[in-house]
XYZ file of C-alpha atoms in Angstrom:
675
model
C -21.338 -11.501 -9.899
C -22.066 -9.085 -12.755
C -18.370 -8.211 -12.918
C -17.503 -11.916 -13.099
C -19.911 -12.491 -15.984
C -18.580 -9.547 -18.014
C -15.003 -10.515 -17.179
C -15.540 -14.115 -18.329
C -17.271 -12.865 -21.476
C -14.407 -10.483 -22.293
C -11.912 -13.284 -21.717
C -13.680 -15.396 -24.345
C -14.076 -12.533 -26.829
C -10.400 -11.535 -26.628
C -9.427 -15.043 -27.766
C -11.458 -14.641 -30.973
C -9.757 -13.848 -34.279
C -12.545 -11.650 -35.681
C -11.429 -8.059 -34.956
C -14.860 -6.605 -35.804
C -16.537 -8.958 -33.337
C -14.032 -8.037 -30.640
C -14.483 -4.315 -31.235
C -18.276 -4.536 -31.178
C -18.596 -6.424 -27.896
C -15.759 -4.684 -26.072
C -17.328 -1.279 -26.623
C -20.850 -2.463 -25.802
C -20.079 -3.392 -22.196
C -17.017 -1.286 -21.353
C -18.909 1.398 -19.373
C -20.562 -1.202 -17.128
C -17.275 -3.072 -16.780
C -15.421 0.057 -15.614
C -18.182 0.955 -13.149
C -18.211 -2.539 -11.622
C -14.418 -2.463 -11.317
C -14.567 0.874 -9.497
C -16.847 -0.742 -6.918
C -14.862 -3.982 -6.647
C -12.668 -4.854 -3.668
C -10.651 -8.094 -3.445
C -11.643 -8.620 0.196
C -14.213 -11.380 0.595
C -13.242 -13.316 -2.531
C -10.555 -15.883 -3.344
C -7.504 -14.134 -4.802
C -7.679 -16.380 -7.882
C -10.837 -14.503 -8.894
C -9.117 -11.132 -8.502
C -6.094 -12.334 -10.468
C -8.378 -13.419 -13.313
C -9.915 -9.928 -13.370
C -6.469 -8.320 -13.466
C -5.308 -10.646 -16.248
C -8.320 -9.776 -18.408
C -7.939 -6.086 -17.644
C -4.302 -6.122 -18.775
C -5.433 -7.604 -22.095
C -7.954 -4.776 -22.409
C -5.238 -2.199 -21.674
C -3.247 -3.518 -24.633
C -6.289 -3.461 -26.939
C -6.265 -0.732 -29.602
C -10.077 -0.760 -29.544
C -10.141 0.646 -25.993
C -7.359 3.202 -26.378
C -9.571 6.059 -25.112
C -10.273 4.063 -21.925
C -6.617 3.158 -21.378
C -5.936 5.631 -18.561
C -9.038 4.544 -16.619
C -8.191 0.859 -16.993
C -4.595 1.376 -15.840
C -5.708 3.387 -12.803
C -8.270 0.721 -11.872
C -5.573 -1.929 -12.192
C -3.418 -0.021 -9.714
C -6.286 0.335 -7.247
C -7.186 -3.351 -7.317
C -3.542 -4.490 -7.203
C -2.962 -2.276 -4.194
C -5.827 -3.833 -2.239
C -4.858 -7.299 -3.455
C -1.362 -6.750 -2.057
C -2.884 -5.878 1.310
C -4.911 -9.102 1.199
C -1.848 -11.138 0.159
C 0.032 -9.718 3.157
C -2.768 -10.926 5.442
C -2.681 -14.376 3.822
C 1.083 -14.413 4.464
C 0.555 -13.944 8.190
C 0.860 -10.177 8.591
C -1.527 -8.435 10.940
C -4.223 -6.532 9.077
C -4.195 -2.744 9.209
C -6.622 -1.548 11.889
C -7.223 2.075 10.939
C -10.938 1.597 10.430
C -13.489 2.569 13.049
C -14.347 -0.272 15.417
C -17.800 -1.512 14.424
C -19.701 -4.765 14.629
C -18.898 -6.715 11.440
C -20.547 -9.541 9.522
C -19.795 -11.548 6.343
C -22.116 -10.958 3.423
C -22.682 -13.312 0.475
C -23.727 -12.129 -2.954
C -26.896 -13.852 -4.127
C -26.587 -15.857 -7.347
C -28.715 -18.271 -9.361
C -26.479 -21.336 -8.979
C -25.066 -20.775 -5.536
C -23.107 -24.017 -5.298
C -21.438 -23.662 -8.720
C -19.725 -20.327 -8.058
C -16.862 -19.465 -5.718
C -17.794 -17.496 -2.619
C -18.189 -13.872 -3.673
C -18.927 -11.615 -0.773
C -17.784 -8.791 1.450
C -17.356 -7.748 5.056
C -20.033 -5.234 5.990
C -20.752 -3.296 9.178
C -23.658 -1.546 10.858
C -24.187 2.030 11.990
C -27.152 2.184 14.363
C -28.771 5.309 15.788
C -31.300 5.198 18.637
C -33.680 8.038 19.482
C -36.934 8.673 21.320
C -40.125 7.420 19.679
C -43.883 7.795 20.074
C -46.668 5.244 20.062
C -44.530 2.286 18.950
C -40.996 1.246 18.112
C -40.165 2.377 14.582
C -37.307 0.850 12.564
C -35.732 2.434 9.487
C -33.416 0.204 7.430
C -30.938 1.769 4.986
C -30.802 0.664 2.232
C -34.081 -1.170 1.757
C -36.207 -2.120 -1.218
C -39.922 -1.630 -1.657
C -40.545 -4.223 1.032
C -38.232 -5.327 3.845
C -37.213 -8.995 3.772
C -39.446 -11.011 6.137
C -36.597 -12.862 7.880
C -34.585 -9.684 8.355
C -37.614 -7.811 9.711
C -38.283 -10.603 12.221
C -34.661 -10.551 13.416
C -34.750 -6.779 13.907
C -37.853 -6.907 16.130
C -36.661 -9.967 18.063
C -33.129 -8.710 18.712
C -34.419 -5.259 19.711
C -36.447 -6.795 22.513
C -33.489 -8.977 23.539
C -31.235 -5.916 23.606
C -33.647 -3.980 25.843
C -33.818 -6.947 28.233
C -30.030 -6.992 28.515
C -29.680 -3.208 28.959
C -32.345 -3.112 31.684
C -29.702 -4.508 34.051
C -27.719 -1.260 33.718
C -30.463 1.338 33.162
C -33.128 2.386 35.657
C -35.489 4.045 33.220
C -35.937 3.613 29.487
C -38.480 5.201 27.190
C -41.366 2.982 26.190
C -40.770 3.547 22.472
C -37.833 4.378 20.229
C -36.975 5.292 16.678
C -34.082 3.181 15.423
C -32.081 3.675 12.215
C -30.151 0.610 11.009
C -27.648 1.536 8.329
C -25.765 -1.151 6.389
C -22.563 0.792 5.791
C -21.469 -0.686 2.457
C -24.974 -0.389 0.933
C -24.374 -3.309 -1.396
C -28.012 -3.918 -2.359
C -31.145 -5.361 -0.797
C -30.205 -7.239 2.362
C -31.937 -10.571 3.022
C -31.854 -13.415 5.527
C -31.559 -13.789 9.273
C -27.849 -14.592 9.749
C -27.128 -10.928 10.506
C -29.229 -11.198 13.682
C -26.275 -11.628 16.056
C -24.608 -8.556 14.589
C -27.767 -6.444 14.916
C -28.290 -7.515 18.538
C -24.760 -6.483 19.554
C -25.204 -3.179 17.730
C -28.531 -2.535 19.477
C -27.047 -3.130 22.940
C -24.090 -0.877 22.169
C -26.272 2.012 20.998
C -28.929 1.754 23.735
C -26.236 2.046 26.417
C -24.712 4.973 24.550
C -28.063 6.747 24.085
C -28.842 6.607 27.806
C -25.278 7.567 28.821
C -24.930 4.394 30.895
C -22.049 3.862 33.277
C -20.771 0.970 31.162
C -19.684 0.839 27.521
C -20.050 -2.256 25.353
C -18.286 -2.611 22.012
C -17.016 -5.434 19.805
C -13.335 -6.309 19.609
C -11.700 -4.941 16.466
C -11.808 -7.110 13.309
C -14.223 -9.750 14.664
C -17.011 -10.840 12.294
C -20.240 -12.393 13.599
C -22.628 -14.730 11.794
C -25.888 -16.389 12.768
C -29.463 -15.441 13.553
C -30.960 -15.360 17.053
C -34.096 -17.183 18.228
C -36.457 -16.236 21.056
C -34.365 -18.169 23.616
C -31.189 -16.316 22.654
C -29.717 -19.381 20.919
C -27.694 -18.775 17.741
C -29.469 -20.450 14.812
C -27.876 -22.907 12.394
C -26.905 -21.325 9.051
C -26.428 -24.645 7.158
C -23.218 -26.361 6.080
C -23.152 -24.790 2.614
C -23.633 -21.213 3.826
C -21.153 -21.747 6.669
C -18.443 -22.862 4.239
C -19.068 -19.865 1.991
C -18.922 -17.439 4.910
C -15.699 -18.950 6.230
C -14.201 -18.438 2.771
C -15.387 -14.814 2.621
C -13.857 -14.014 6.019
C -10.681 -15.987 5.240
C -10.014 -13.681 2.277
C -10.662 -10.519 4.297
C -8.913 -8.353 6.877
C -10.861 -9.866 9.793
C -8.925 -11.767 12.443
C -11.806 -13.770 13.973
C -15.074 -15.329 12.793
C -17.866 -16.244 15.212
C -20.171 -19.059 14.023
C -23.069 -20.974 15.601
C -21.964 -23.959 17.686
C -24.054 -26.291 15.521
C -22.054 -25.229 12.433
C -18.640 -25.544 14.091
C -17.456 -28.734 12.362
C -18.334 -27.468 8.886
C -16.475 -24.227 9.627
C -13.367 -26.020 10.953
C -13.234 -28.343 7.950
C -13.448 -25.435 5.505
C -10.803 -23.451 7.378
C -8.422 -26.426 7.321
C -8.983 -26.754 3.580
C -8.155 -23.080 2.985
C -5.121 -23.214 5.286
C -3.610 -25.948 3.136
C -3.147 -23.355 0.392
C -2.405 -20.439 2.736
C -0.886 -21.985 5.891
C 0.233 -18.640 7.366
C -3.224 -17.038 7.339
C -4.157 -16.451 10.979
C -7.950 -16.685 11.124
C -9.441 -17.684 14.462
C -12.770 -19.544 14.599
C -14.982 -19.245 17.678
C -18.182 -21.311 17.921
C -20.858 -20.082 20.350
C -24.127 -21.559 21.517
C -26.062 -18.429 22.454
C -25.899 -14.661 22.798
C -25.019 -14.855 26.514
C -21.833 -16.724 25.631
C -20.856 -13.983 23.168
C -21.451 -11.216 25.710
C -19.462 -13.104 28.360
C -16.340 -13.506 26.197
C -13.800 -10.673 26.459
C -12.032 -11.826 23.291
C -15.236 -10.900 21.424
C -16.903 -8.109 23.395
C -15.258 -5.423 25.502
C -17.297 -4.169 28.470
C -15.845 -1.351 30.544
C -16.899 1.526 32.750
C -17.365 4.808 30.950
C -14.598 7.286 31.683
C -15.431 10.116 34.010
C -14.508 12.688 31.350
C -17.157 11.318 29.006
C -19.878 12.049 31.573
C -18.534 15.407 32.700
C -19.997 17.533 29.908
C -22.803 18.955 32.036
C -20.356 20.058 34.700
C -18.232 21.895 32.120
C -21.278 23.733 30.730
C -22.344 24.933 34.182
C -18.847 25.846 35.412
C -17.123 27.039 32.262
C -14.875 29.640 33.969
C -13.418 27.061 36.330
C -13.026 24.633 33.433
C -11.108 27.176 31.318
C -8.718 27.953 34.189
C -8.118 24.234 34.715
C -7.339 23.717 31.032
C -4.911 26.671 30.976
C -3.078 25.314 34.013
C -2.889 21.883 32.372
C -1.405 23.423 29.214
C 1.181 25.328 31.268
C 2.097 22.180 33.189
C 2.457 20.185 29.960
C 4.660 22.915 28.459
C 7.015 22.861 31.434
C 7.461 19.103 31.143
C 7.184 18.688 27.359
C 10.636 17.110 27.089
C 9.438 14.186 29.166
C 6.164 13.642 27.335
C 6.952 14.356 23.679
C 6.094 11.088 21.883
C 6.241 12.384 18.316
C 8.897 10.724 16.086
C 11.391 13.274 14.751
C 14.795 11.569 14.399
C 15.898 8.220 12.947
C 19.250 6.598 13.667
C 20.589 3.075 13.279
C 23.549 0.862 14.029
C 22.627 -1.364 11.093
C 20.788 -3.873 13.284
C 18.363 -1.648 15.201
C 16.320 1.304 13.936
C 16.027 3.874 16.733
C 13.009 6.189 16.554
C 13.519 9.299 18.687
C 11.685 12.506 19.519
C 13.160 15.916 18.692
C 15.125 15.890 21.951
C 16.826 12.592 21.138
C 14.778 10.458 23.522
C 14.239 6.913 22.173
C 10.508 6.323 21.673
C 10.666 2.814 20.208
C 12.889 0.543 18.134
C 12.655 -2.042 15.370
C 15.065 -4.886 14.669
C 16.258 -4.386 11.089
C 18.878 -5.504 8.606
C 20.520 -2.462 6.993
C 23.900 -1.727 5.437
C 26.597 -1.056 8.013
C 27.279 2.442 6.661
C 23.623 3.443 7.099
C 24.601 4.778 10.523
C 27.165 7.191 9.045
C 25.670 8.218 5.684
C 22.244 9.781 6.233
C 21.154 9.424 2.604
C 21.548 5.622 2.813
C 19.205 5.571 5.801
C 16.843 7.945 3.973
C 16.249 5.546 1.076
C 15.111 2.912 3.583
C 13.405 4.921 6.298
C 11.781 8.345 6.548
C 9.530 10.317 8.876
C 6.402 11.998 7.480
C 3.113 13.232 8.898
C 1.153 11.206 6.375
C -2.349 12.321 7.428
C -1.698 15.874 8.712
C -2.838 15.047 12.248
C 0.276 16.468 13.911
C 1.634 12.999 14.724
C 4.436 11.669 12.547
C 4.503 8.251 10.929
C 7.643 6.240 10.126
C 8.122 4.535 6.759
C 10.563 1.639 6.479
C 11.511 -0.469 3.459
C 14.653 -2.390 4.424
C 14.850 -5.815 6.032
C 12.563 -5.942 9.080
C 12.673 -8.763 11.617
C 9.360 -10.191 12.801
C 10.495 -12.682 15.404
C 13.298 -14.708 13.811
C 12.027 -14.065 10.285
C 13.352 -11.151 8.224
C 10.828 -9.517 5.907
C 12.123 -7.812 2.770
C 10.477 -6.382 -0.356
C 7.842 -4.608 1.747
C 7.149 -0.981 2.620
C 5.907 -0.615 6.211
C 4.118 2.415 7.622
C 4.239 2.650 11.433
C 2.218 5.113 13.488
C 3.857 7.309 16.113
C 3.628 4.467 18.652
C 5.325 1.937 16.367
C 2.148 0.057 15.437
C 1.793 -1.062 11.826
C -0.658 1.096 9.860
C -0.182 -0.526 6.463
C 2.173 -2.756 4.484
C 2.688 -2.536 0.733
C 4.693 -4.383 -1.897
C 5.335 -3.911 -5.619
C 4.091 -6.796 -7.787
C 3.641 -5.417 -11.305
C 4.207 -7.950 -14.094
C 6.182 -6.936 -17.197
C 8.138 -8.668 -19.918
C 10.896 -8.108 -22.446
C 12.010 -9.998 -25.530
C 14.379 -12.093 -23.419
C 12.076 -13.022 -20.517
C 8.951 -12.522 -18.452
C 10.035 -10.773 -15.277
C 9.008 -12.173 -11.900
C 7.458 -9.968 -9.212
C 10.160 -9.969 -6.512
C 10.956 -6.276 -6.053
C 12.794 -4.305 -3.398
C 11.526 -0.844 -2.429
C 13.486 2.382 -1.858
C 12.154 5.814 -0.907
C 12.743 8.905 -3.073
C 10.654 11.727 -1.583
C 7.152 13.190 -1.323
C 5.317 15.587 -3.609
C 1.751 16.845 -3.826
C 0.790 16.019 -7.407
C -2.693 16.082 -8.994
C -3.989 17.114 -5.554
C -2.681 13.915 -3.928
C 0.111 13.890 -1.363
C 2.297 11.310 -3.072
C 5.261 9.214 -1.999
C 7.664 8.420 -4.848
C 9.419 5.055 -4.718
C 11.932 2.920 -6.617
C 11.466 -0.830 -6.970
C 14.202 -3.065 -8.387
C 13.743 -6.695 -9.411
C 15.655 -8.938 -7.018
C 16.161 -11.725 -9.577
C 16.528 -9.880 -12.879
C 17.063 -6.454 -14.462
C 13.788 -4.471 -14.383
C 13.108 -1.512 -12.114
C 10.406 1.131 -11.823
C 9.850 4.609 -10.434
C 6.259 5.096 -9.275
C 4.112 6.783 -6.642
C 1.669 5.830 -3.892
C -0.713 7.783 -1.692
C 1.300 8.951 1.322
C -1.538 8.415 3.805
C -2.834 5.015 2.698
C -0.074 3.536 0.535
C -2.576 3.127 -2.316
C -0.966 2.942 -5.755
C -1.378 6.060 -7.911
C -1.014 6.462 -11.703
C 2.410 7.255 -13.111
C 5.147 4.625 -13.594
C 8.512 4.760 -15.370
C 9.893 1.319 -16.287
C 13.647 0.905 -16.774
C 15.755 -1.915 -18.230
C 18.263 -1.883 -15.405
C 18.335 -0.825 -11.778
C 17.532 2.743 -10.783
C 19.862 3.259 -7.829
C 18.923 6.749 -6.676
C 16.682 9.649 -7.678
C 15.486 13.080 -6.621
C 12.468 15.306 -7.299
C 13.273 18.753 -8.688
C 12.278 21.213 -11.410
C 15.531 20.687 -13.303
C 14.817 23.089 -16.186
C 12.837 25.774 -14.316
C 9.693 25.312 -16.417
C 7.441 25.241 -13.342
C 6.891 21.458 -13.442
C 8.493 18.913 -11.140
C 10.815 16.316 -12.656
C 12.540 13.107 -11.623
C 16.335 13.086 -12.007
C 17.672 9.548 -11.613
C 20.916 7.586 -11.826
C 21.216 3.873 -12.447
C 22.389 1.299 -14.954
C 21.027 -0.044 -18.224
C 21.480 -3.759 -18.873
C 21.036 -3.355 -22.614
C 23.724 -0.683 -23.016
C 25.725 -2.189 -20.110
C 26.571 1.268 -18.807
C 25.728 3.709 -16.042
C 22.954 6.086 -17.124
C 21.608 9.437 -15.980
C 18.109 10.425 -17.083
C 15.280 12.794 -16.239
C 11.621 13.225 -17.110
C 8.631 15.336 -16.144
C 6.340 13.751 -13.545
C 2.946 12.749 -14.940
C 0.310 10.012 -14.602
C 1.389 7.858 -17.557
C 2.987 4.413 -17.596
C 6.018 4.492 -19.899
C 9.400 2.866 -20.482
C 12.929 4.226 -20.729
C 14.209 2.886 -24.033
C 17.026 0.351 -24.201
C 18.283 -2.266 -26.635
C 15.674 -4.425 -28.354
C 16.446 -7.465 -26.198
C 16.015 -5.625 -22.890
C 13.262 -3.125 -23.737
C 10.183 -3.485 -21.483
C 7.251 -4.322 -23.739
C 3.637 -3.146 -24.067
C 4.124 0.454 -22.924
C 4.935 3.627 -24.884
C 8.476 4.971 -24.864
C 8.999 7.928 -22.544
C 9.983 11.383 -23.726
C 13.030 12.034 -21.561
C 14.382 15.484 -20.801
C 17.866 14.044 -20.855
C 19.469 10.608 -21.191
C 23.229 10.157 -20.710
C 25.440 7.051 -20.841
C 28.694 6.967 -18.864
C 31.384 4.676 -20.313
C 33.229 1.877 -18.593
C 36.834 2.711 -17.771
C 39.818 0.611 -18.779
C 40.005 -0.508 -15.135
C 36.377 -1.745 -15.334
C 37.272 -3.684 -18.485
C 40.410 -5.075 -16.817
C 38.212 -6.481 -14.035
C 35.814 -7.800 -16.707
C 32.939 -5.957 -15.087
C 29.799 -6.169 -17.169
C 28.377 -2.959 -15.668
C 30.034 -0.621 -13.131
C 28.137 0.099 -9.942
C 26.741 3.214 -8.274
C 27.119 3.890 -4.566
C 23.587 4.138 -3.158
C 22.991 7.236 -1.086
C 25.584 9.416 -2.828
C 23.270 11.321 -5.203
C 23.321 14.894 -3.983
C 22.200 18.312 -5.206
C 25.132 20.694 -4.618
C 23.087 23.875 -4.796
C 25.917 26.353 -4.204
C 28.022 24.791 -6.951
C 24.988 24.171 -9.198
C 25.947 20.557 -9.751
C 24.513 17.077 -9.170
C 26.959 14.584 -7.671
C 27.107 10.810 -7.203
C 29.781 8.121 -6.951
C 30.459 5.140 -9.210
C 31.948 2.046 -7.580
C 34.481 -0.545 -8.671
C 35.234 -3.466 -6.394
C 38.162 -5.921 -6.492
C 38.926 -8.279 -3.611
C 36.796 -6.132 -1.285
C 38.845 -3.030 -2.166
C 36.127 -0.543 -3.098
C 37.064 2.606 -4.968
C 35.097 5.443 -6.512
C 34.872 8.008 -9.241
C 32.895 11.033 -8.097
C 30.754 12.284 -10.979
C 29.707 15.952 -10.950
C 27.093 16.967 -13.534
C 26.422 20.640 -14.191
C 22.867 21.982 -13.889
C 22.899 22.315 -17.691
C 22.905 18.462 -17.805
C 25.790 18.505 -20.285
C 29.105 19.272 -18.606
C 30.922 16.898 -16.258
C 33.710 17.023 -13.710
C 35.242 13.733 -12.576
C 37.034 13.419 -9.242
C 39.159 10.309 -8.697
C 39.309 9.089 -5.106
C 42.659 8.071 -3.634
C 41.968 4.311 -3.555
C 40.991 4.308 -7.244
C 44.130 6.258 -8.184
C 46.454 3.947 -6.229
C 44.989 0.746 -7.686
C 44.836 1.889 -11.310
C 48.213 3.650 -11.268
C 49.850 0.465 -9.958
C 48.374 -1.413 -12.921
C 49.697 1.249 -15.310
C 53.149 1.001 -13.706
C 53.098 -2.788 -14.190
C 52.130 -2.406 -17.849
C 48.724 -4.024 -17.356
C 46.889 -0.808 -18.268
C 47.916 1.882 -20.718
C 48.885 5.427 -19.659
C 48.054 8.150 -18.836
C 48.031 7.884 -15.070
C 44.677 8.199 -13.384
C 44.379 11.507 -11.576
C 45.504 13.535 -14.563
C 43.676 15.894 -16.888
C 44.497 13.618 -19.853
C 42.848 10.527 -18.336
C 39.779 12.450 -17.142
C 39.310 14.090 -20.553
C 39.662 10.676 -22.212
C 36.884 9.351 -19.966
C 34.635 12.360 -20.637
C 35.154 12.078 -24.403
C 33.350 8.719 -24.366
C 30.196 10.020 -22.628
C 27.132 9.757 -24.886
C 24.015 11.972 -24.918
C 20.645 11.177 -26.506
C 19.911 14.099 -28.822
C 17.491 14.431 -31.744
C 16.935 10.688 -31.959
C 20.555 9.515 -31.821
C 23.529 9.123 -29.482
C 26.048 11.946 -29.772
C 29.108 13.252 -27.942
C 29.349 16.493 -25.988
C 30.639 18.626 -28.859
C 27.636 17.681 -31.009
C 25.121 19.144 -28.554
C 25.821 22.783 -29.404
């Protein structure tokens, strides 16, 4: 709520005309504002609130008054946008990532003065409970807690503890008379009040008592289920009122929980609120379950999992007493596994495709799992084309590889594009990301429909980073940026371009000890193919273009090189606005010390290429004309439609090279002017 108040205040101040007033108030609260933003997560709050925060923050980024805070504000924007994208995916019907530890969850509402006048601002919290032996009486420690524990919360703790012991007595012969119990609210969001967390505490107590006494059964909540409602002495779940119910439904709706459990007496209020929210987000899959009492919760296997404890979990004492026999057994098991490793290797190592199916295989070529995809037909023959859409990395250094995919992915009959998926070694979705940055130029405000292509990984500023390219599906903007390889979280450092970046590589191109990006693409302002490079850093910058197409509101990048390749007379004959580049052809020819890629020209489905070879000095070119290009253009020369010389001749190639332009000392020059 404090963040909302400062955000609303800043929004008003930024509309004022008095620059001194703006400067005074912006600086007065900026430290608190940044701290609150660091702690803020979009989960638990309507996305309209998060979008308002981002909109205000982008105004602050452009403010000269806060120039020294610019880097912090940009990084915070990335962090919030990244989490917002995850929430938007959930609202669009995608399954939430389930990497978090399975704990008993509950919705939490932030206390405010005028509760009914504000949107629901809350969070999903969880409990960590530890049970130990006690003396004299049961002793409860709540973390965090103020000077005095809330009366309602204290009552629920004592009541649910006794209920939990009654339940566990069915499975345990002997329990200590007294215990010391630590109840830790994991998010530590302030002083916790009220009794609606009672159901959550009771489930947590039962789970930990059974664990403490090494019972034969294990009880744990189903992943991503949130519980709400206090418990009375009869085990009935208490009413939490219509107003609170509606707020809690809203908090859980805008979270990564899949199910909300509410008291039976509040069911109708919860259903009505869910229907209201689903009108705006019809694909959000939130399940409501109304229960009358705690026995009903414990009896439902879609809420609580109860199973026998595995033998191995109770075999520790045997291993300690018979360690020699245990070591021999383990060694034999390792030998047996080694002999049959080909049959049991489930680690992804190879990717292949026929264009319609992505095959994920182990190192021996055995198919582990597949995904139905929509890729270019030549992705099965040109590895680099598959690489820009799908790669294998061990993202978290656990020895098991993950698979990243960014092409069209079928979920049922629906194809999903403009997303980057991370699958674990079993093919389960770990996270989904999209690129939704908003930028503008003189000619238009760009929409946020962006494709995603993979460049490569690099450990930079102590973060294992994945570098990506996103191109606007409906207009001209594109960006090179990086995300955290393990989590997909957005990291600082973005290069905006006024035209599509088609391919790129990471390399120290000038041997100065720092990694660079070398990229090829097109520029819509110059209407030409461009080659450019820059040193990787954490800044947000733009590659310069013509005034009409230049991306606004960011500084111009200092490029290590910037080259424009001209259109040929054949391109002009076809009235092509901008020639194309064949994706997947950028290659580092190390032995020849050249970078190579192919331009494309297409007439009546007859595709032909010029192969461009750029020397490591980033100045000298060789041009190789493929046979199809030569045949088509030479026939036009023979018919008098194009002027000589013929295509695959030194004269024509030198004519093409003479029109190449290089950015040098603040102006465009030709090759001979570089020396």
